[in-house]
Amino acid sequence: MTILVTGGAGYIGSHMVLELLDAGEQVIVLDNLSTGFRWAVPSHVPLIVGDFGDEELVSRILREHQVSAIIHFAAKIVVPESMADPLTYYLNNTAKARNLIACAVAARIEHFIFSSTAAVYGEPQSNPVSEDEMLKPINPYGRSKWFVEMMLEDVARATGLRHVVLRYFNVAGADPQGRSGQSTPDATHLIKVAVQAALGFRPGMDVFGTDYPTRDGSCERDYIHVSDLVRAHMDALRYLRAGGPSLVCNVGYQKGYSVLDVIKMVKSVAGVDFPVHLSGRRAGDPAVIVASNARIKSTLNWQPQHNDLQTIVRQALDWERRLHNRRGED
Ligand code: UDP
């Protein structure tokens, strides 16, 4: 009864692996190490360096390791990059996911948990946004994930594969025990960038857009702690194992912070000031997106434990310092 974690050497995937191990599960990781790190996978966990779209490889893994569930994280996740290079997103996030799902069906895997995104909603009509909102992604990243949601829905109807789609809002923070964190050197995500600016690892940072129809003109997002996010996957796994039907859930705290709120919090927690440049809008960004989390609480009994921006920022800062001290490891 092994669980295959694709992207298990990456930011969220590595936290998932730790959570699964803590729960006594058997885990195997498939990761091409394009943005992940070998050191992020505990040495006793089998790490297969390869492509999750490689049907021959995946079929062999599923067979040889007697995989019973797949948690699929591996993906490209940067909105502006998807605007500049959409075909790479459709190949990596969509076409290769089709191959992975095909392998799962062929191997009669019953449980599949998929990392989707709030970006499938685009610019929602109202916030907090519920899962029933019309999906209208405004960037190729969101569309590349939406296609996979649709594939899973169709496949669940036609086969025995049941799935939980988790639509992540803005994931941040680090393992409270300091075992993993966001480690991509050229990360573009807000909290990571702000933390690097606070620690002097970059000269300052930009705010992309101050003319949005929001409280302070900057974009609002729902920042969720990575540990609460991986906990949602554990809840999803339990749900599927108990026979629950396929399901789509938002994962967020139902609370929005603006870009300026986040920068203020980072400055306050770090106790430093750093240069912030008010810049123009970034392509593909919705003004506001905040999760409704009623469904995940009622169906998966998800109980977040780290719902606090200050804690998220403090742990992100701690991790960034730790990462800086270990530079040079692969
Ligand atoms: N953002 C910013 N400066 C940065 C990075 C991000 O102003 O250096 C803004 C970005 O335009 C968006 C929000 O922060 O409004 C969250 O962006 P991020 O890339 O973290 O996540 P996304 O919501 O795009 O998945």
Coordinates of C-alpha atoms and ligand atoms in Angstrom, one line a residue:
M1 CA 0.0 0.0 0.0
T2 CA 2.5 2.6 -1.2
I3 CA 1.6 6.2 -2.0
L4 CA 3.3 7.7 -5.0
V5 CA 4.0 11.4 -4.6
T6 CA 5.0 13.2 -7.8
G7 CA 6.9 16.3 -7.2
G8 CA 7.9 15.0 -3.8
A9 CA 11.2 16.8 -3.9
G10 CA 9.5 20.2 -4.3
Y11 CA 8.1 22.7 -1.9
I12 CA 4.7 21.3 -1.2
G13 CA 5.5 17.7 -2.1
S14 CA 8.4 17.5 0.3
H15 CA 6.1 18.6 3.2
M16 CA 3.6 16.0 2.0
V17 CA 6.2 13.3 2.2
L18 CA 7.1 14.3 5.8
E19 CA 3.4 14.3 6.8
L20 CA 2.8 10.8 5.2
L21 CA 5.9 9.4 6.9
D22 CA 4.8 10.9 10.3
A23 CA 1.4 9.1 9.7
G24 CA 3.3 5.8 9.1
E25 CA 2.5 5.6 5.4
Q26 CA 4.8 4.0 2.8
V27 CA 5.9 6.6 0.3
I28 CA 7.7 6.7 -3.0
V29 CA 8.7 9.9 -4.8
L30 CA 8.9 10.6 -8.5
D31 CA 10.5 13.9 -9.3
N32 CA 12.6 15.2 -12.3
L33 CA 14.5 17.6 -9.9
S34 CA 13.8 20.5 -12.3
T35 CA 12.9 22.6 -9.3
G36 CA 13.0 20.1 -6.5
F37 CA 16.0 18.9 -4.5
R38 CA 17.4 15.5 -3.7
W39 CA 18.1 16.6 -0.1
A40 CA 14.4 17.5 0.4
V41 CA 13.5 13.8 0.3
P42 CA 14.4 11.8 3.4
S43 CA 17.2 9.3 2.5
H44 CA 15.1 6.3 3.4
V45 CA 12.3 7.2 0.9
P46 CA 12.8 5.9 -2.6
L47 CA 13.3 8.8 -5.0
I48 CA 13.0 8.0 -8.7
V49 CA 14.4 10.8 -10.8
G50 CA 12.2 10.9 -13.9
D51 CA 9.2 12.4 -15.7
F52 CA 5.7 11.8 -14.5
G53 CA 4.5 11.9 -18.1
D54 CA 6.7 8.9 -19.0
E55 CA 4.1 6.1 -19.2
E56 CA 6.6 3.3 -19.3
L57 CA 8.4 4.5 -16.2
V58 CA 5.2 5.3 -14.3
S59 CA 3.6 2.0 -15.1
R60 CA 6.7 0.2 -13.9
I61 CA 6.7 2.2 -10.6
L62 CA 3.0 1.5 -10.0
R63 CA 3.5 -2.2 -10.6
E64 CA 6.8 -2.7 -8.7
H65 CA 5.9 -0.7 -5.7
Q66 CA 2.3 -1.8 -5.4
V67 CA 1.0 1.8 -5.4
S68 CA -2.5 2.3 -4.1
A69 CA -2.8 6.0 -4.3
I70 CA -1.2 8.9 -6.3
I71 CA -0.8 12.4 -5.0
H72 CA 0.2 14.5 -7.9
F73 CA 2.1 17.7 -7.2
A74 CA 4.6 18.0 -10.0
A75 CA 3.8 21.0 -12.1
K76 CA 4.9 24.4 -13.3
I77 CA 3.3 27.0 -11.2
V78 CA 4.3 30.5 -12.1
V79 CA 1.5 32.7 -13.6
P80 CA 3.7 35.2 -15.5
E81 CA 5.8 32.3 -17.0
S82 CA 2.6 30.6 -18.2
M83 CA 1.7 33.9 -19.9
A84 CA 5.0 34.0 -21.7
D85 CA 5.3 30.3 -22.5
P86 CA 1.8 28.7 -22.5
L87 CA 2.7 25.6 -24.5
T88 CA 5.2 24.5 -21.9
Y89 CA 2.4 24.7 -19.3
Y90 CA 0.0 22.7 -21.5
L91 CA 2.6 20.1 -22.1
N92 CA 3.8 19.8 -18.5
N93 CA 0.7 20.4 -16.5
T94 CA -1.9 19.0 -18.9
A95 CA -0.6 16.6 -21.5
K96 CA 1.7 14.8 -19.1
A97 CA -1.0 14.6 -16.5
R98 CA -3.1 12.8 -19.0
N99 CA -0.4 10.2 -19.3
L100 CA -0.1 9.8 -15.5
I101 CA -3.9 9.4 -15.2
A102 CA -3.8 6.8 -18.0
C103 CA -1.2 4.8 -16.1
A104 CA -3.3 5.1 -12.9
V105 CA -6.4 3.7 -14.8
A106 CA -4.4 0.9 -16.4
A107 CA -2.9 -0.1 -13.0
R108 CA -6.4 0.1 -11.4
I109 CA -5.3 2.7 -8.9
E110 CA -8.4 3.8 -7.0
H111 CA -7.3 7.0 -5.3
F112 CA -5.9 10.1 -6.9
I113 CA -5.3 13.5 -5.3
F114 CA -4.7 16.4 -7.6
S115 CA -3.1 19.8 -6.9
S116 CA -5.3 22.3 -8.6
T117 CA -5.3 26.0 -8.1
A118 CA -7.5 29.0 -7.3
A119 CA -6.3 30.2 -10.7
V120 CA -9.1 28.1 -12.3
Y121 CA -11.6 30.8 -11.1
G122 CA -9.9 33.7 -12.8
E123 CA -11.5 36.9 -11.6
P124 CA -14.4 35.5 -9.5
Q125 CA -17.7 37.3 -9.5
S126 CA -17.7 37.4 -5.7
N127 CA -15.4 36.5 -2.8
P128 CA -15.0 34.2 -0.9
V129 CA -15.4 32.1 -4.0
S130 CA -17.1 28.7 -3.7
E131 CA -16.3 25.6 -5.7
D132 CA -19.6 26.1 -7.6
E133 CA -18.5 29.4 -9.1
M134 CA -18.2 29.4 -12.9
L135 CA -14.6 28.6 -13.9
K136 CA -13.1 31.3 -16.1
P137 CA -9.3 31.1 -15.8
I138 CA -7.5 34.2 -17.0
N139 CA -4.0 32.7 -17.5
P140 CA -2.6 29.5 -19.1
Y141 CA -1.5 28.2 -15.7
G142 CA -5.1 28.2 -14.5
R143 CA -6.3 26.7 -17.8
S144 CA -3.6 24.0 -17.8
K145 CA -4.9 22.8 -14.4
W146 CA -8.6 23.1 -15.3
F147 CA -8.1 20.7 -18.2
V148 CA -6.8 18.1 -15.7
E149 CA -9.8 18.6 -13.4
M150 CA -12.1 17.9 -16.4
M151 CA -10.1 14.9 -17.4
L152 CA -10.4 13.5 -13.9
E153 CA -14.1 14.1 -13.8
D154 CA -14.6 12.2 -17.1
V155 CA -12.3 9.4 -16.0
A156 CA -14.1 9.0 -12.6
R157 CA -17.3 8.6 -14.5
A158 CA -15.8 6.0 -16.8
T159 CA -13.5 4.0 -14.5
G160 CA -13.0 3.1 -10.8
L161 CA -10.5 5.9 -10.2
R162 CA -11.9 8.3 -7.6
H163 CA -10.2 11.6 -7.0
V164 CA -10.1 14.7 -4.7
V165 CA -9.1 17.9 -6.5
L166 CA -7.7 20.5 -4.1
R167 CA -7.7 24.0 -5.4
Y168 CA -4.9 25.7 -3.5
F169 CA -5.0 29.3 -2.7
N170 CA -1.6 31.0 -2.0
V171 CA 0.7 28.5 -0.3
A172 CA 3.4 29.9 2.0
G173 CA 5.3 29.2 5.2
A174 CA 7.5 26.2 6.1
D175 CA 7.5 23.1 8.2
P176 CA 7.2 24.2 11.8
Q177 CA 10.0 21.7 12.7
G178 CA 12.3 23.3 10.2
R179 CA 12.6 20.2 8.0
S180 CA 11.5 21.8 4.7
G181 CA 10.5 25.0 3.1
Q182 CA 10.3 26.9 -0.1
S183 CA 13.8 26.4 -1.6
T184 CA 13.6 27.4 -5.2
P185 CA 16.4 30.0 -5.7
D186 CA 14.5 32.1 -8.3
A187 CA 11.1 31.8 -6.7
T188 CA 8.7 34.6 -7.7
H189 CA 6.0 34.2 -5.0
L190 CA 5.2 37.2 -2.8
I191 CA 6.1 36.0 0.7
K192 CA 9.3 34.3 -0.6
V193 CA 10.4 37.5 -2.4
A194 CA 9.6 39.7 0.6
V195 CA 11.4 37.5 3.0
Q196 CA 14.5 37.5 0.7
A197 CA 14.3 41.3 0.6
A198 CA 14.0 41.5 4.4
L199 CA 17.1 39.3 4.8
G200 CA 19.1 41.4 2.3
F201 CA 19.3 38.5 -0.2
R202 CA 17.8 40.9 -2.8
P203 CA 18.0 44.7 -2.9
G204 CA 14.3 45.2 -2.6
M205 CA 11.1 44.2 -4.3
D206 CA 8.2 45.4 -6.5
V207 CA 4.5 45.7 -5.8
F208 CA 2.8 44.7 -9.0
G209 CA -0.1 47.0 -9.3
T210 CA -1.5 49.6 -6.9
D211 CA -4.6 50.6 -8.9
Y212 CA -6.7 47.5 -8.4
P213 CA -10.3 48.0 -7.0
T214 CA -9.2 46.8 -3.5
R215 CA -8.9 48.4 0.0
D216 CA -5.3 49.7 -0.7
G217 CA -5.1 49.2 -4.5
S218 CA -2.9 46.1 -4.4
C219 CA -4.1 42.6 -5.1
E220 CA -5.7 40.5 -2.3
R221 CA -4.9 36.8 -1.8
D222 CA -5.7 34.0 0.7
Y223 CA -2.3 32.8 2.1
I224 CA -2.4 29.3 3.5
H225 CA 0.3 27.6 5.6
V226 CA 1.9 24.7 3.7
S227 CA 1.4 22.3 6.8
D228 CA -2.4 23.0 6.8
L229 CA -2.4 22.4 3.0
V230 CA -0.7 19.0 3.3
R231 CA -3.0 18.1 6.2
A232 CA -5.9 18.6 3.7
H233 CA -4.3 15.9 1.5
M234 CA -4.2 13.5 4.5
D235 CA -7.9 14.3 5.1
A236 CA -8.6 13.7 1.4
L237 CA -6.8 10.3 1.5
R238 CA -8.8 9.2 4.5
Y239 CA -12.0 10.3 2.7
L240 CA -11.2 8.4 -0.4
R241 CA -10.2 5.3 1.5
A242 CA -13.5 5.5 3.4
G243 CA -15.2 5.2 0.0
G244 CA -16.1 8.9 -0.5
P245 CA -17.1 9.9 -4.0
S246 CA -14.9 12.2 -6.2
L247 CA -14.8 15.7 -4.9
V248 CA -13.4 19.2 -5.6
C249 CA -12.4 21.4 -2.6
N250 CA -10.9 24.8 -2.1
V251 CA -8.0 25.0 0.4
G252 CA -7.7 28.4 1.9
Y253 CA -8.5 30.2 5.2
Q254 CA -11.3 32.4 3.8
K255 CA -9.3 35.5 4.7
G256 CA -7.7 38.0 2.3
Y257 CA -4.5 40.0 2.7
S258 CA -3.3 42.6 0.3
V259 CA 0.2 42.6 -1.1
L260 CA 0.9 45.7 1.0
D261 CA -0.4 44.0 4.1
V262 CA 2.0 41.1 3.5
I263 CA 5.0 43.4 3.0
K264 CA 4.1 45.3 6.2
M265 CA 3.9 42.0 8.1
V266 CA 7.3 40.8 6.7
K267 CA 8.9 44.1 7.7
S268 CA 7.4 43.9 11.2
V269 CA 8.3 40.2 11.9
A270 CA 11.8 40.7 10.5
G271 CA 12.2 44.0 12.3
V272 CA 13.8 45.7 9.2
D273 CA 12.8 48.0 6.4
F274 CA 13.7 47.4 2.8
P275 CA 13.0 49.2 -0.5
V276 CA 9.6 48.6 -2.1
H277 CA 9.0 49.9 -5.6
L278 CA 5.4 50.5 -6.6
S279 CA 5.2 49.1 -10.1
G280 CA 2.7 48.4 -12.8
R281 CA 0.3 45.4 -12.9
R282 CA 1.7 42.0 -13.7
A283 CA 0.0 40.1 -16.6
G284 CA -2.5 37.5 -15.6
D285 CA -3.2 38.6 -12.0
P286 CA -6.8 38.8 -10.7
A287 CA -7.5 41.6 -8.3
V288 CA -8.9 39.6 -5.4
I289 CA -9.3 35.9 -4.8
V290 CA -10.2 34.5 -1.4
A291 CA -11.4 30.9 -0.7
S292 CA -14.7 29.8 0.7
N293 CA -13.7 26.8 2.8
A294 CA -17.1 25.6 3.9
R295 CA -16.9 22.5 1.7
I296 CA -13.5 21.2 2.8
K297 CA -14.5 21.7 6.5
S298 CA -17.7 19.9 6.1
T299 CA -16.7 17.0 3.8
L300 CA -13.1 16.4 4.8
N301 CA -13.4 17.7 8.3
W302 CA -10.3 19.8 7.6
Q303 CA -9.1 21.7 10.7
P304 CA -6.4 24.2 10.0
Q305 CA -3.9 24.8 12.8
H306 CA -1.6 27.5 11.4
N307 CA -4.1 30.2 10.3
D308 CA -2.0 33.2 11.2
L309 CA 0.0 35.3 8.7
Q310 CA 2.5 36.3 11.4
T311 CA 3.4 32.6 12.0
I312 CA 3.6 31.9 8.2
V313 CA 5.9 34.8 7.7
R314 CA 8.1 33.9 10.8
Q315 CA 8.5 30.4 9.6
A316 CA 9.3 31.5 6.0
L317 CA 12.0 33.8 7.4
D318 CA 13.4 31.0 9.6
W319 CA 13.6 28.7 6.6
E320 CA 15.2 31.3 4.3
R321 CA 17.9 31.9 6.9
R322 CA 18.5 28.1 7.2
L323 CA 18.5 27.7 3.4
H324 CA 21.1 30.5 3.1
N325 CA 23.4 28.7 5.5
R326 CA 23.2 25.4 3.6
R327 CA 23.7 26.8 0.1
G328 CA 25.8 24.6 -2.1
E329 CA 24.0 21.3 -1.3
D330 CA 22.2 20.0 -4.4
Ligands
UDP1 N1 3.5 40.1 -6.1 C1 4.1 41.3 -6.0 N2 5.5 41.4 -6.0 C2 6.3 40.2 -6.1 C3 5.6 39.0 -6.2 C4 4.2 39.0 -6.2 O1 3.5 42.4 -5.9 O2 7.5 40.3 -6.1 C5 2.0 40.1 -6.1 C6 1.4 39.5 -7.4 O3 1.3 40.4 -8.4 C7 0.1 39.0 -6.8 C8 0.4 38.6 -5.4 O4 1.6 39.2 -5.1 O5 -0.8 40.1 -6.8 C9 0.6 37.1 -5.2 O6 1.5 36.7 -6.2 P1 2.2 35.3 -6.2 O7 3.1 35.2 -7.4 O8 2.8 35.1 -4.8 O9 1.1 34.2 -6.3 P2 -0.1 34.0 -7.4 O10 -1.3 34.6 -6.8 O11 0.3 34.6 -8.7 O12 -0.2 32.5 -7.5

